[in-house]
């Protein structure tokens, strides 16, 4: 008999159990022990009591004898039932009613005094009764009232007299007796009462306090795991929801106001149109009278971005939006949304794998929605949606979000028309917003008139302006300008300058190519050309005094690192304490993070890119494109990322020479080149090992610890998007998804730079833009956390008010 | 040999006690308190491994001073602030644990002579005491444990559901000791078993007088007399929902009739160790069993029940008053509670922890009820009768777990030829039949007039 050769199945409460009795009973030896299969049920007793002597004895007795033995019961303290005065005490009889007893609650509330007289009271009563008649109940009522009227403080005799409706002598007698008795009594009251809880919680542990009130708490069901904590969570949730409702209602109100504003604007525009007030003169006239009043209303213009920081706004009072309808039209065109449908269409038509790729969270896109340079390609953009539509769907997820604390200026007047010609401000504007002939390094070509400015996110944005000279300018060979590149001088340019497409009614006389060239040569026309780097020879022309060791090389990417080194040597104000390894490791982490992000974005970018590519009029005019093309096409395999910053120094130098207003930007920009290089380097390292490894090594090798931090905190506006796209491409390659050669021509229409880059950019941008943030403050924050480069950007953000939210 | 004056709280020594068979015994006891009444010292002793209800005040004559063990210097003695001392009912556990920790392998020779009655306990205790080197460690552990205990129990308010608390919160020396000497209730004089929070000024009285019907307490017979002139109750102030013969059940709403409910709870607390009176009685219903005679409906026992139980409890506290104990009333109360559950269509179980008497009573009820069913099963068409545990549970309203535990306890369930079977040995059958002969009091469901209320729909209780 192998008894325990198998394990008994678990006991199933739903399974029928056959019952064996008497002679049918199998030999219990055949039965398998079920101890394991049927868990021993707990007795439900306290553990320590379970082992008590008498209980154990009783249990074992019961199990042995199957019944209780008299001597084996659990002993208890004795009780007697021999109260012999019982019948005298409980007088009378109570006949059992035939019906079940049903009691009404109010029957219980009889007005009987709670106080019960004792023998001592009886003595007094007997004494008093000699003089007057007083019944025990009467006495009890008196004491009861006195007791209930007093707390710790006894009622006074006067109060007692008011309280008791008896004659004064009796009251006095009872009162005095009561006071005496009360003083002698040990309890707080002559009516013994259960101790009450005190509200201060001091009685929480008093064993004599009983029947405490249950505080109002939700009764929760344990079997639903609804404990107090989750109840509190629910409360919190509710609070938050109601907050959300409030916020939404406020938004609703705001949007309504915005719509109203829009309608008003439209009305004004229509009126102006009917009046033929294209120059805004009439409006100005009207407005001057009311300027005082309207001052407050201005910052709320709806759809002009922060593209145009117009100086005149500071001098004049800021304009109402409607003041320059044309301008706002133009601006609106710059926004992204018109392109979106196109891009999507392209996705469906050209991209084979859009569905398989992860859907990009719209909010993600939104938060990266910088108005990057490519936004400015308004000439190619189809006409914008009508205003009501815009109201309904204000740019969708790509809508521009106004940020508190940021000042947004009205669109530039001069951009749209030549009204400034006659204005006092014209000169100032000329200086500040001069468009100059611009040439790009890679590919080498002239992009016509453009204006450089620092965009959001710190990128360099080229505002191109289409002029009648465009066909001519296209023919300009950069080489032709080489001779006088960077020797840009003040030019009487504005006169030659044409207006935007939107307002191309006003035409200037066209200049011929040769005229332009001669203008340039004669320094009448400013010409901007990014400086090229060369490793080998010091191009004296290119090198400024500030960058003695800088070399220019057209094609060699590694120049970047050299440049970087130089830059940092230039003493770009920051010295960090971070070691190279620290930085490296950190970069690796960052890269990891970025890669995920970028993998997501890559598809988006691709589509955008392709859309751009297919734009017939693209003419390579989009600045971003140009910037991407500053990348050495030979090193277009994205090891080029290491080189991204190569153009930066020269560029910024030029900028410096040209425009002192940009000086501090340059200071910031230059180190950023370093950071970017490193950044992309490590990126390349991790995402596509093997490619451009040499360059990477070199870059890293060249960078001393000093630059790393400043580099990080102050990313170059220009290289940032580049970097991003490089990274994107890197990921692209890495993923071995569809790699089109197109990707090599990195498209910087990155609506979504990587988060880190973003942070960096934001810092840079904020340094640039927000006056109260000095670079040094950001830098000091860097110094504090110098081994955490990633957080630097965030830190900077935290310490400064930033125009962009980075989440 | 120690002097009487040296006896302090925490001392352990054999104490003379007369057992049920009227024999003298000297069980080891612990001194929990010492008081001096007119020059005569009285010692409150807890007999180790006996239930607290047997704790009592004794004179020094009953103490065996020769075998006294003094508490360690650092030993936890019961303190007024409620920090746990050595715990009555749990010294075994405590001591054993300590020994395990301190010297699992090396028993240390004791300095004093071993105690006669409970040698294990005694030596274990001393083993700790005699180890100066390791004392610290054990003590540390001890205090850790204690701090845990105290944080578990005393400071925080007990849970708001249910009516029982676990032993932990009873470590307070005040609640560990009986505070009422005697209660007069109707014809009966009851010796309380446990602490009850009657007004403190009444605890010094030799007898506390209770009105038999409304359970109001008075400080003297005269008070009771006076009260009875004003109190015309002759039955519990609730609705009668069951009557058969002299036995009736009254349902009392703990919210609607607070004073009676509270008085009932105070009385019941005298006999229920784990009952808590911390919170009000609002969420409970009280089912008071009475026996009628010409004077009225005399309370025999009661059970309370949560209006809405989250844990399938159909009984919170249950008590047969001592004069009625061991006469089948307890089982009647239990049976009634399950009758109510049957009407409600639920299974139920008593709230835990059970007391020793509670466990015995419930086990007995479960055993008899289940055996009754099993033995009542007739074989159909020659097939062996069979039944599932769920069926038993449904028929009896006894919760499934209790059914299983009873089957296990009775050793009825066996694994045979790949399946579970129930075996009714003749031993069991005979025992059951004998027991059922004695069980004369039964609930007649026809006499129950009860409609369960859906308390969840009534808002708060």
Coordinates of N, CA and C in Angstrom, one line a residue, chain A residues 6 8-9 11 13-22 24-26 28 31-32 34 37-39 41 43-46 48-49 52-54 57 62-63 66-67 70-71 73-83 85-87 89-103 108 113-119 122 136-137 140 186-188 190 192-194 204-205 207-208 210-212 214 217, chain B residues 20-21 49-51 53 89-90 154 160 166-167 175 179 184 186-189 191 193 195 197-201 203-204 210 212 216-217 219 221-228 230 234-235 238-241 243 257 262 266 273-274 277-280 283 292 294-295 297-298 326 353-354 356 359-360 363 375 377 384-390 400 405 408-409 413 415-416 418 420-424 428 434 438 449:
Chain A
X6 N 0.9 9.8 -4.4 CA 0.5 11.0 -5.2 C 0.0 12.0 -4.2
X8 N -2.9 14.5 -3.2 CA -4.4 14.7 -3.3 C -4.7 16.0 -4.0
X9 N -5.8 15.9 -4.7 CA -6.2 17.1 -5.4 C -6.8 18.1 -4.4
X11 N -9.4 20.4 -2.6 CA -10.8 20.1 -2.3 C -11.6 21.1 -3.1
X13 N -15.2 22.7 -3.6 CA -16.4 22.8 -2.8 C -17.6 22.5 -3.7
X14 N -17.5 22.5 -5.0 CA -18.6 22.3 -5.8 C -18.7 20.8 -6.2
X15 N -17.8 20.0 -5.8 CA -17.8 18.6 -6.2 C -18.5 17.8 -5.2
X16 N -19.4 16.9 -5.7 CA -20.1 16.1 -4.7 C -19.2 15.1 -4.0
X17 N -19.4 15.0 -2.7 CA -18.6 14.2 -1.8 C -19.5 13.0 -1.5
X18 N -19.2 11.8 -1.9 CA -20.0 10.7 -1.5 C -19.8 10.4 0.0
X19 N -20.9 10.0 0.6 CA -20.9 9.8 2.1 C -20.8 8.3 2.4
X20 N -19.9 7.9 3.1 CA -19.7 6.5 3.5 C -20.1 6.3 4.9
X21 N -20.9 5.3 5.2 CA -21.3 5.2 6.6 C -21.1 3.7 7.1
X22 N -20.8 3.6 8.3 CA -20.8 2.3 9.0 C -20.0 1.3 8.3
X24 N -20.0 0.4 5.2 CA -19.5 0.7 3.9 C -18.1 1.4 4.0
X25 N -17.8 1.8 5.2 CA -16.6 2.7 5.3 C -15.4 2.0 4.9
X26 N -14.7 2.6 4.0 CA -13.4 2.0 3.7 C -12.4 2.1 4.9
X28 N -9.8 3.3 6.8 CA -9.3 4.7 6.8 C -7.8 4.7 6.5
X31 N -7.1 5.6 3.1 CA -7.3 7.0 2.8 C -6.0 7.8 2.9
X32 N -5.9 8.7 2.0 CA -4.7 9.5 1.9 C -4.8 10.7 2.8
X34 N -4.9 14.2 3.8 CA -5.3 15.4 3.0 C -4.8 16.7 3.6
X37 N -3.6 18.9 0.9 CA -4.5 19.4 -0.1 C -5.6 20.3 0.4
X38 N -6.0 20.0 1.7 CA -7.0 20.9 2.3 C -6.3 21.7 3.3
X39 N -6.2 23.0 3.1 CA -5.5 23.8 4.1 C -6.2 23.8 5.4
X41 N -8.0 25.0 8.3 CA -8.7 26.2 8.6 C -8.3 26.8 9.9
X43 N -8.8 28.6 13.4 CA -9.9 28.5 14.4 C -10.6 29.9 14.5
X44 N -9.9 30.9 14.1 CA -10.6 32.2 14.3 C -10.3 32.8 15.6
X45 N -9.5 32.2 16.4 CA -9.2 32.7 17.7 C -7.9 33.5 17.7
X46 N -7.7 34.2 18.7 CA -6.4 34.8 18.9 C -5.4 33.7 19.2
X48 N -2.7 33.5 20.9 CA -2.2 33.2 22.2 C -3.3 32.6 23.1
X49 N -4.5 32.9 22.8 CA -5.6 32.3 23.5 C -5.9 30.9 23.1
X52 N -4.6 28.2 25.3 CA -4.9 28.2 26.7 C -5.3 26.8 27.2
X53 N -4.9 26.6 28.4 CA -5.0 25.3 29.0 C -6.4 24.7 29.0
X54 N -7.3 25.5 29.5 CA -8.7 24.9 29.6 C -9.3 24.6 28.2
X57 N -7.8 21.5 26.8 CA -8.3 20.4 27.5 C -9.8 20.1 27.0
X62 N -13.4 16.8 24.0 CA -14.5 16.6 23.0 C -14.1 15.7 21.9
X63 N -12.9 15.7 21.5 CA -12.5 14.8 20.4 C -12.4 13.4 20.8
X66 N -16.3 12.7 22.2 CA -17.4 13.1 21.3 C -18.5 13.8 22.1
X67 N -18.3 14.2 23.2 CA -19.3 15.0 24.0 C -18.6 15.7 25.1
X70 N -18.3 16.9 32.0 CA -18.7 18.0 33.0 C -17.4 18.7 33.5
X71 N -16.4 17.8 33.7 CA -15.2 18.4 34.3 C -14.3 19.0 33.3
X73 N -15.2 21.3 31.0 CA -15.6 22.5 30.5 C -14.7 23.6 30.9
X74 N -14.8 24.7 30.2 CA -13.9 25.8 30.5 C -14.5 26.5 31.7
X75 N -13.7 26.7 32.8 CA -14.3 27.3 34.0 C -14.5 28.8 33.8
X76 N -15.5 29.2 34.3 CA -15.8 30.7 34.3 C -16.2 31.1 35.7
X77 N -16.0 32.4 36.0 CA -16.4 32.9 37.3 C -17.9 32.7 37.6
X78 N -18.1 32.4 38.8 CA -19.5 32.0 39.1 C -20.5 33.1 39.0
X79 N -21.7 32.7 38.8 CA -22.8 33.6 38.8 C -23.9 33.0 39.7
X80 N -24.5 33.9 40.4 CA -25.6 33.4 41.3 C -26.9 34.0 40.9
X81 N -27.9 33.2 41.1 CA -29.3 33.7 40.8 C -30.2 33.6 42.0
X82 N -29.8 34.2 43.0 CA -30.5 34.0 44.3 C -30.8 35.3 44.9
X83 N -31.1 36.3 44.1 CA -31.4 37.6 44.7 C -32.8 37.5 45.3
X85 N -34.7 39.5 47.1 CA -35.6 40.6 47.1 C -36.1 40.9 45.7
X86 N -35.9 40.0 44.8 CA -36.2 40.2 43.4 C -37.7 40.6 43.3
X87 N -38.6 39.8 43.9 CA -40.0 40.0 43.7 C -40.5 41.4 44.3
X89 N -38.5 43.9 44.5 CA -37.9 45.0 43.6 C -38.8 45.1 42.3
X90 N -39.0 44.1 41.7 CA -39.7 44.1 40.4 C -41.2 43.7 40.7
X91 N -41.9 44.8 41.1 CA -43.2 44.5 41.5 C -44.1 44.3 40.3
X92 N -45.2 43.6 40.6 CA -46.2 43.4 39.6 C -45.9 42.4 38.6
X93 N -46.8 42.1 37.8 CA -46.6 41.1 36.8 C -46.7 41.7 35.4
X94 N -46.2 41.0 34.5 CA -46.3 41.5 33.1 C -46.9 40.3 32.3
X95 N -48.0 40.6 31.7 CA -48.7 39.6 30.9 C -48.2 39.7 29.5
X96 N -47.9 38.5 29.0 CA -47.4 38.4 27.7 C -48.5 38.7 26.7
X97 N -48.2 39.7 25.9 CA -49.3 40.0 24.9 C -49.3 38.9 23.8
X98 N -50.5 38.7 23.3 CA -50.7 37.7 22.3 C -49.9 38.1 21.0
X99 N -50.0 39.3 20.7 CA -49.2 39.8 19.5 C -47.7 39.9 19.9
X100 N -47.0 39.8 18.8 CA -45.6 40.2 19.0 C -45.5 41.6 19.5
X101 N -44.5 41.8 20.4 CA -44.4 43.2 20.9 C -43.7 44.0 19.8
X102 N -44.4 45.1 19.6 CA -43.9 46.1 18.6 C -43.7 47.4 19.3
X103 N -42.6 47.9 19.3 CA -42.4 49.1 20.1 C -42.1 50.3 19.1
X108 N -40.4 55.5 23.9 CA -39.3 55.4 24.9 C -38.9 56.7 25.6
X113 N -37.0 61.7 35.0 CA -35.6 62.1 35.3 C -34.6 61.0 35.3
X114 N -33.5 61.2 34.8 CA -32.5 60.2 34.8 C -31.9 60.0 36.2
X115 N -32.0 61.0 37.0 CA -31.4 60.8 38.3 C -32.3 59.9 39.2
X116 N -31.6 59.0 39.8 CA -32.3 58.1 40.7 C -31.8 58.4 42.1
X117 N -32.8 58.6 43.0 CA -32.5 58.9 44.3 C -31.8 57.8 45.1
X118 N -30.9 58.1 45.9 CA -30.3 57.1 46.7 C -30.7 57.2 48.2
X119 N -30.1 56.5 49.0 CA -30.6 56.5 50.4 C -30.3 57.8 51.1
X122 N -32.8 60.1 50.3 CA -34.0 59.7 51.0 C -34.0 60.4 52.4
X136 N -40.4 62.0 46.0 CA -39.1 61.6 45.4 C -38.9 62.0 44.0
X137 N -40.0 61.8 43.2 CA -39.8 62.2 41.8 C -39.6 63.6 41.6
X140 N -36.0 64.2 42.4 CA -35.2 63.7 41.3 C -35.2 64.6 40.1
X186 N -17.4 61.5 43.6 CA -16.2 61.3 42.9 C -16.4 61.5 41.4
X187 N -17.5 61.2 41.0 CA -17.8 61.3 39.6 C -18.0 62.7 39.1
X188 N -17.9 62.9 37.9 CA -18.2 64.2 37.3 C -19.6 64.6 37.4
X190 N -23.6 63.5 39.2 CA -24.4 62.7 40.2 C -25.1 61.6 39.4
X192 N -24.5 59.0 37.0 CA -23.4 58.3 36.4 C -23.5 58.2 34.8
X193 N -22.5 58.7 34.2 CA -22.6 58.7 32.7 C -21.3 58.1 32.1
X194 N -21.5 57.5 31.0 CA -20.3 57.0 30.3 C -19.5 58.3 29.9
X204 N -8.5 59.7 23.3 CA -8.5 58.5 22.3 C -8.1 57.2 23.0
X205 N -7.3 57.3 24.0 CA -6.8 56.1 24.6 C -7.4 55.8 26.0
X207 N -9.6 54.3 28.4 CA -10.4 53.1 28.3 C -11.8 53.3 28.8
X208 N -12.0 54.4 29.5 CA -13.4 54.6 30.0 C -14.2 55.4 29.1
X210 N -16.2 55.6 25.9 CA -16.8 54.6 25.0 C -17.8 55.2 24.1
X211 N -18.2 54.5 23.1 CA -19.3 54.9 22.2 C -18.9 56.2 21.5
X212 N -17.7 56.3 21.0 CA -17.3 57.5 20.3 C -18.1 57.6 19.0
X214 N -18.7 58.0 15.3 CA -18.0 57.6 14.1 C -17.9 58.9 13.3
X217 N -17.3 59.2 7.6 CA -16.4 58.6 6.6 C -17.2 57.7 5.7
Chain B
X20 N -12.2 23.1 39.1 CA -13.6 22.7 39.0 C -13.9 21.4 39.9
X21 N -12.9 20.6 40.0 CA -13.1 19.4 40.7 C -12.8 19.6 42.2
X49 N -1.5 30.9 31.1 CA -2.1 29.9 30.3 C -3.6 29.6 30.7
X50 N -4.1 30.4 31.5 CA -5.5 30.4 31.8 C -6.1 31.6 31.2
X51 N -7.4 31.5 30.9 CA -8.0 32.7 30.3 C -8.1 33.8 31.4
X53 N -10.3 35.6 32.2 CA -11.6 35.7 33.0 C -11.4 35.1 34.4
X89 N -2.3 35.7 29.0 CA -2.8 34.9 27.9 C -1.8 34.7 26.8
X90 N -0.7 35.5 26.9 CA 0.3 35.3 25.9 C 1.7 35.2 26.4
X154 N -2.5 50.6 20.6 CA -3.1 51.6 21.4 C -3.3 52.9 20.8
X160 N -13.4 50.9 12.1 CA -14.7 51.3 12.5 C -15.8 50.3 12.2
X166 N -8.7 42.9 18.2 CA -7.7 41.8 18.5 C -7.1 42.2 19.8
X167 N -6.3 41.2 20.3 CA -5.8 41.3 21.7 C -4.9 42.5 21.9
X175 N -7.4 48.0 31.1 CA -8.4 47.2 30.5 C -8.1 45.7 30.7
X179 N -12.8 45.5 36.4 CA -13.0 46.7 37.1 C -14.3 46.7 37.9
X184 N -25.5 43.2 39.7 CA -26.8 42.5 40.0 C -27.8 42.9 38.8
X186 N -31.5 41.6 37.7 CA -32.7 40.8 38.0 C -32.4 39.9 39.2
X187 N -32.6 38.6 39.0 CA -32.4 37.7 40.0 C -30.9 37.3 40.2
X188 N -30.1 37.8 39.3 CA -28.8 37.2 39.2 C -27.7 38.2 39.7
X189 N -26.7 37.6 40.2 CA -25.5 38.4 40.5 C -24.4 37.8 39.7
X191 N -20.5 37.9 38.2 CA -19.1 38.3 38.4 C -18.5 38.6 37.0
X193 N -16.2 39.2 33.9 CA -15.0 38.4 33.5 C -13.9 39.4 33.0
X195 N -12.9 43.7 31.8 CA -13.1 45.1 32.0 C -14.3 45.6 31.2
X197 N -16.2 49.6 30.4 CA -16.1 51.0 30.7 C -17.3 51.6 31.3
X198 N -17.9 51.0 32.3 CA -18.9 51.7 33.1 C -18.3 53.0 33.7
X199 N -19.1 53.9 34.0 CA -18.6 55.2 34.6 C -17.6 54.8 35.8
X200 N -16.5 55.5 35.7 CA -15.4 55.1 36.6 C -15.8 55.2 38.1
X201 N -16.7 56.1 38.4 CA -17.0 56.2 39.8 C -17.8 55.0 40.3
X203 N -17.0 51.9 39.6 CA -16.1 50.7 39.6 C -15.7 50.4 41.0
X204 N -15.8 51.3 41.9 CA -15.4 51.0 43.3 C -16.6 50.4 44.1
X210 N -28.2 46.8 38.0 CA -28.7 47.1 36.7 C -30.2 46.8 36.7
X212 N -33.1 45.2 35.1 CA -33.1 44.0 34.3 C -33.7 44.2 32.9
X216 N -30.2 49.8 32.6 CA -29.6 51.0 33.2 C -28.9 50.7 34.5
X217 N -27.8 51.3 34.7 CA -27.0 51.0 35.9 C -27.2 52.0 37.0
X219 N -26.1 53.1 41.2 CA -25.0 52.8 42.2 C -25.5 52.1 43.4
X221 N -28.9 49.9 45.5 CA -30.2 49.2 45.4 C -31.4 50.2 45.5
X222 N -31.1 51.2 46.3 CA -32.1 52.3 46.4 C -32.4 53.0 45.1
X223 N -31.3 53.2 44.4 CA -31.3 53.8 43.1 C -32.1 53.0 42.1
X224 N -31.8 51.7 42.2 CA -32.5 50.7 41.3 C -34.0 50.7 41.6
X225 N -34.3 50.8 42.9 CA -35.7 50.8 43.3 C -36.4 52.0 42.7
X226 N -35.7 53.1 42.9 CA -36.3 54.4 42.4 C -36.4 54.3 40.9
X227 N -35.4 53.7 40.3 CA -35.5 53.6 38.8 C -36.7 52.8 38.4
X228 N -36.9 51.7 39.1 CA -38.0 50.8 38.7 C -39.3 51.5 38.8
X230 N -39.9 54.3 37.8 CA -40.0 55.2 36.6 C -39.9 54.4 35.3
X234 N -40.8 45.9 30.4 CA -40.7 44.6 30.9 C -40.2 43.6 29.8
X235 N -39.6 44.3 28.9 CA -39.0 43.5 27.8 C -38.0 44.4 27.1
X238 N -37.5 46.7 21.9 CA -37.4 46.6 20.5 C -38.6 45.8 20.0
X239 N -38.5 45.4 18.8 CA -39.6 44.6 18.2 C -39.3 43.1 18.3
X240 N -40.4 42.5 18.8 CA -40.2 41.1 18.9 C -40.3 40.4 17.5
X241 N -39.4 39.7 17.2 CA -39.4 39.1 15.8 C -39.5 37.5 15.9
X243 N -41.0 34.3 18.6 CA -41.5 33.8 19.8 C -41.9 32.4 19.7
X257 N -32.1 53.2 19.2 CA -32.3 53.0 20.7 C -30.9 53.0 21.3
X262 N -26.3 50.8 24.3 CA -25.1 51.1 25.0 C -25.1 50.3 26.3
X266 N -22.3 47.6 27.4 CA -21.5 47.7 28.6 C -21.6 46.4 29.4
X273 N -14.1 39.5 26.0 CA -12.8 40.1 26.1 C -12.5 41.0 24.9
X274 N -12.8 40.6 23.8 CA -12.4 41.3 22.6 C -13.4 42.3 22.1
X277 N -15.9 48.8 22.7 CA -16.9 49.8 22.8 C -16.4 51.2 22.4
X278 N -15.4 51.1 21.5 CA -14.8 52.4 21.1 C -15.8 53.3 20.4
X279 N -16.5 52.7 19.5 CA -17.4 53.5 18.7 C -18.9 53.3 19.1
X280 N -19.7 54.2 18.6 CA -21.1 54.1 18.9 C -21.7 52.8 18.3
X283 N -24.1 51.3 13.7 CA -24.2 50.4 12.6 C -24.6 49.0 13.0
X292 N -39.5 34.4 28.9 CA -40.6 35.0 29.5 C -41.0 34.3 30.8
X294 N -43.7 35.5 34.4 CA -44.7 36.5 34.8 C -44.2 37.9 35.1
X295 N -42.9 38.0 35.3 CA -42.3 39.3 35.6 C -42.0 40.1 34.3
X297 N -40.0 39.8 30.1 CA -39.1 39.1 29.2 C -37.7 39.3 29.7
X298 N -37.1 38.3 30.3 CA -35.8 38.4 30.9 C -34.7 38.1 29.9
X326 N -24.3 27.1 29.4 CA -24.2 25.7 29.4 C -25.6 25.0 29.5
X353 N -11.9 38.0 16.3 CA -11.6 36.6 16.9 C -12.7 36.0 17.7
X354 N -12.7 34.7 17.6 CA -13.6 34.0 18.5 C -13.0 33.8 19.9
X356 N -12.6 31.5 23.3 CA -12.5 30.0 23.5 C -13.9 29.4 23.6
X359 N -15.5 29.6 20.2 CA -15.1 28.6 19.3 C -15.7 27.2 19.6
X360 N -15.8 26.9 20.9 CA -16.4 25.6 21.2 C -17.9 25.6 20.8
X363 N -18.2 25.5 17.0 CA -17.8 24.2 16.4 C -18.9 23.2 16.7
X375 N -26.4 13.0 7.9 CA -27.1 11.8 8.3 C -28.5 11.7 7.8
X377 N -29.3 12.5 4.8 CA -29.2 12.2 3.3 C -29.6 10.7 3.1
X384 N -24.9 5.8 -3.6 CA -24.4 6.3 -2.4 C -24.8 7.8 -2.3
X385 N -25.3 8.2 -1.1 CA -25.7 9.7 -1.0 C -24.4 10.5 -1.2
X386 N -24.6 11.7 -1.8 CA -23.5 12.6 -1.9 C -24.0 14.0 -1.8
X387 N -23.1 14.9 -1.5 CA -23.4 16.3 -1.3 C -22.1 17.1 -1.5
X388 N -22.3 18.3 -2.0 CA -21.1 19.2 -2.1 C -21.1 20.1 -0.9
X389 N -19.9 20.6 -0.8 CA -19.7 21.6 0.3 C -20.6 22.8 0.1
X390 N -20.7 23.2 -1.1 CA -21.5 24.4 -1.4 C -23.0 24.1 -1.0
X400 N -18.8 28.7 3.7 CA -18.1 27.5 3.1 C -16.9 27.2 3.9
X405 N -13.8 23.6 7.6 CA -13.1 23.5 8.9 C -13.8 22.5 9.8
X408 N -13.2 19.1 8.6 CA -11.8 18.7 9.0 C -11.7 18.4 10.4
X409 N -12.3 19.2 11.2 CA -12.2 19.1 12.7 C -12.8 17.7 13.1
X413 N -13.6 14.2 6.4 CA -13.2 14.2 5.0 C -12.0 13.5 4.8
X415 N -9.5 11.3 1.6 CA -9.2 11.2 0.2 C -9.1 9.7 -0.1
X416 N -10.0 9.2 -0.9 CA -10.0 7.8 -1.1 C -10.2 7.5 -2.6
X418 N -8.8 8.5 -5.2 CA -8.8 9.6 -6.2 C -9.9 10.6 -5.9
X420 N -12.4 12.8 -2.9 CA -12.7 13.1 -1.5 C -14.0 12.4 -1.1
X421 N -14.0 11.9 0.0 CA -15.3 11.3 0.5 C -15.5 11.8 1.9
X422 N -16.8 11.6 2.3 CA -17.1 11.9 3.7 C -17.4 10.6 4.4
X423 N -16.7 10.4 5.5 CA -16.9 9.2 6.3 C -17.6 9.5 7.6
X424 N -18.7 8.8 7.8 CA -19.4 9.0 9.1 C -19.1 7.7 9.9
X428 N -18.7 8.8 15.4 CA -19.3 10.1 15.2 C -20.8 10.1 15.2
X434 N -26.2 11.3 20.6 CA -26.3 11.6 22.0 C -26.4 13.1 22.2
X438 N -29.6 15.8 23.8 CA -29.6 16.9 24.8 C -30.0 18.2 24.2
X449 N -40.6 36.1 12.5 CA -41.2 37.1 11.7 C -40.2 38.2 11.4

